[in-house]
Amino acid sequence: MSYDSSNIFAKILRGEIPCHKVYEDADAIVFMDVMPQSAGHTLVVPKAPSRNLLDADPAVLAKVIPLVQKVAVAAKAAFNADGVSIAQFNEPAGGQTVFHLHFHIMPRYDGQPLQLHARKMEDSAVLAANAEKLKAALA
Ligand code: 5GP
């Protein structure tokens, strides 16, 4: 399967649809997941087009992983989490639903299981407030 630039994250990267943006640089954008699996669920999305990890340029991965770490550390602090799960899915059989490489940063709370994947839309006001909290922790 090849990269299809009509995917929803490519549209966000082109500014065609909105997102609750936390951070952006020349190589990546960070925004809140609209159907969070935990409070503060955030996505780190490299700008370079690839479907997923399997076809990604290793140079892109080398740049994005330090950002994944930075956002994970900030998210744990911003959302008073006890831990953080990082996820990255490849192809439908691997659980992937949006076919532009991204990393899930999911703050975890003792005794609380994750919500189902890509199932329940969060209120825009909650996402906006969480984006502000994470921005402040990253600053
Ligand atoms: P995947 O299954 O591809 O690893 O994850 C895709 C993620 O994107 C899911 O967690 C889903 O909730 C999220 N998502 C789907 N559509 C949108 C959208 O339009 N905006 C944002 N911010 N997240 C989305």
Coordinates of C-alpha atoms and ligand atoms in Angstrom, one line a residue:
M1 CA 0.0 0.0 0.0
S2 CA 1.3 3.5 -0.8
Y3 CA 0.8 6.8 1.0
D4 CA -2.5 8.5 0.3
S5 CA -2.5 12.2 1.0
S6 CA -6.2 12.4 1.5
N7 CA -5.9 11.0 5.0
I8 CA -7.1 13.1 7.9
F9 CA -3.7 13.9 9.4
A10 CA -2.4 15.1 6.0
K11 CA -5.4 17.4 5.9
I12 CA -4.5 18.7 9.4
L13 CA -0.9 19.2 8.3
R14 CA -2.2 21.2 5.3
G15 CA -4.4 23.3 7.5
E16 CA -7.5 22.0 5.8
I17 CA -9.1 20.8 9.0
P18 CA -8.6 22.1 12.5
C19 CA -6.9 20.5 15.5
H20 CA -6.1 21.3 19.1
K21 CA -2.4 22.0 18.4
V22 CA 0.2 21.8 21.2
Y23 CA 3.4 22.2 19.3
E24 CA 4.8 22.5 15.7
D25 CA 8.3 22.7 14.2
A26 CA 9.7 22.1 10.8
D27 CA 9.5 18.4 11.1
A28 CA 6.5 17.5 13.2
I29 CA 3.2 18.6 14.7
V30 CA 1.7 17.6 18.1
F31 CA -2.0 17.8 18.8
M32 CA -4.7 16.3 21.0
D33 CA -6.4 13.0 19.9
V34 CA -10.1 13.8 19.4
M35 CA -11.1 10.4 20.8
P36 CA -8.8 10.1 23.7
Q37 CA -8.1 6.7 25.3
S38 CA -6.9 8.5 28.5
A39 CA -7.1 12.0 29.8
G40 CA -4.4 14.0 27.9
H41 CA -4.0 11.5 24.9
T42 CA -1.8 13.3 22.5
L43 CA -0.5 12.5 19.0
V44 CA 3.0 13.3 17.6
V45 CA 2.9 13.4 13.8
P46 CA 6.0 13.8 11.6
K47 CA 5.3 16.0 8.7
A48 CA 7.1 13.8 6.2
P49 CA 4.6 11.5 4.4
S50 CA 4.7 7.9 5.2
R51 CA 1.8 5.4 5.9
N52 CA 3.4 4.2 9.2
L53 CA 6.6 3.1 10.7
L54 CA 7.1 0.4 8.1
D55 CA 7.7 2.8 5.2
A56 CA 9.2 5.7 7.2
D57 CA 12.6 7.2 6.4
P58 CA 14.9 6.3 9.4
A59 CA 16.1 9.9 9.4
V60 CA 12.5 11.0 10.1
L61 CA 12.3 8.5 13.0
A62 CA 15.6 9.7 14.4
K63 CA 14.2 13.2 14.6
V64 CA 10.8 12.3 15.9
I65 CA 11.6 9.9 18.8
P66 CA 13.3 12.7 20.9
L67 CA 10.1 14.7 20.4
V68 CA 8.0 11.7 21.5
Q69 CA 10.1 11.5 24.6
K70 CA 9.8 15.3 25.3
V71 CA 6.0 15.2 24.9
A72 CA 5.7 12.1 27.1
V73 CA 7.7 13.7 29.9
A74 CA 5.6 16.9 29.6
A75 CA 2.3 15.0 29.4
K76 CA 3.1 13.0 32.5
A77 CA 3.7 16.3 34.4
A78 CA 0.8 18.3 32.8
F79 CA -1.8 15.7 33.5
N80 CA -0.5 14.5 36.8
A81 CA -0.2 11.0 35.4
D82 CA 1.4 8.0 37.1
G83 CA 2.8 6.6 33.9
V84 CA 2.7 7.0 30.1
S85 CA 1.9 4.4 27.4
I86 CA 3.3 5.1 23.9
A87 CA 1.6 3.3 21.0
Q88 CA 2.1 3.2 17.2
F89 CA 0.0 1.0 15.0
N90 CA 0.9 -0.4 11.5
E91 CA -1.8 -1.3 8.9
P92 CA -5.4 -2.3 9.7
A93 CA -4.3 -5.7 11.1
G94 CA -2.0 -3.8 13.4
G95 CA -4.8 -1.6 14.6
Q96 CA -4.0 1.5 12.5
T97 CA -7.0 3.6 11.4
V98 CA -5.3 6.8 10.0
F99 CA -2.6 6.1 7.5
H100 CA 0.0 8.8 8.2
L101 CA 2.7 7.9 10.7
H102 CA 1.9 9.0 14.2
F103 CA 2.8 8.1 17.8
H104 CA 0.2 8.0 20.6
I105 CA 1.2 9.4 23.9
M106 CA -1.3 8.2 26.5
P107 CA -0.9 9.4 30.1
R108 CA -1.8 6.5 32.5
Y109 CA -3.4 6.6 35.9
D110 CA -3.0 3.9 38.6
G111 CA -5.9 1.5 38.4
Q112 CA -7.5 3.0 35.2
P113 CA -7.6 1.0 32.0
L114 CA -7.4 2.7 28.6
Q115 CA -10.7 3.7 26.9
L116 CA -11.4 1.9 23.6
H117 CA -9.4 3.0 20.6
A118 CA -10.8 5.8 18.4
R119 CA -14.3 5.3 19.9
K120 CA -15.7 8.3 21.9
M121 CA -15.3 12.0 20.8
E122 CA -14.1 14.3 23.6
D123 CA -15.7 17.8 24.1
S124 CA -13.8 20.4 22.2
A125 CA -13.5 22.6 25.4
V126 CA -11.8 19.7 27.3
L127 CA -9.4 19.2 24.3
A128 CA -8.6 22.9 24.2
A129 CA -7.9 23.1 27.9
N130 CA -5.7 20.0 27.7
A131 CA -3.7 21.4 24.8
E132 CA -3.1 24.6 26.8
K133 CA -1.9 22.5 29.9
L134 CA 0.5 20.5 27.7
K135 CA 1.8 23.7 25.9
A136 CA 2.6 25.2 29.3
A137 CA 4.4 22.0 30.4
L138 CA 6.5 22.0 27.2
A139 CA 7.4 25.7 27.4
Ligands
5GP1 P1 -4.4 4.9 14.7 O1 -5.6 3.9 14.8 O2 -4.2 5.2 13.2 O3 -3.2 4.5 15.4 O4 -4.9 6.2 15.4 C1 -5.6 7.3 14.9 C2 -6.0 8.2 16.0 O5 -6.4 9.4 15.4 C3 -7.1 7.6 16.9 O6 -6.7 7.6 18.2 C4 -8.3 8.6 16.7 O7 -9.0 8.9 17.8 C5 -7.5 9.9 16.2 N1 -8.3 10.7 15.2 C6 -9.1 10.3 14.2 N2 -9.6 11.3 13.5 C7 -9.0 12.4 14.1 C8 -9.2 13.8 13.9 O8 -9.9 14.3 13.0 N3 -8.5 14.7 14.7 C9 -7.7 14.2 15.7 N4 -7.1 15.1 16.4 N5 -7.6 12.9 16.0 C10 -8.2 12.0 15.2

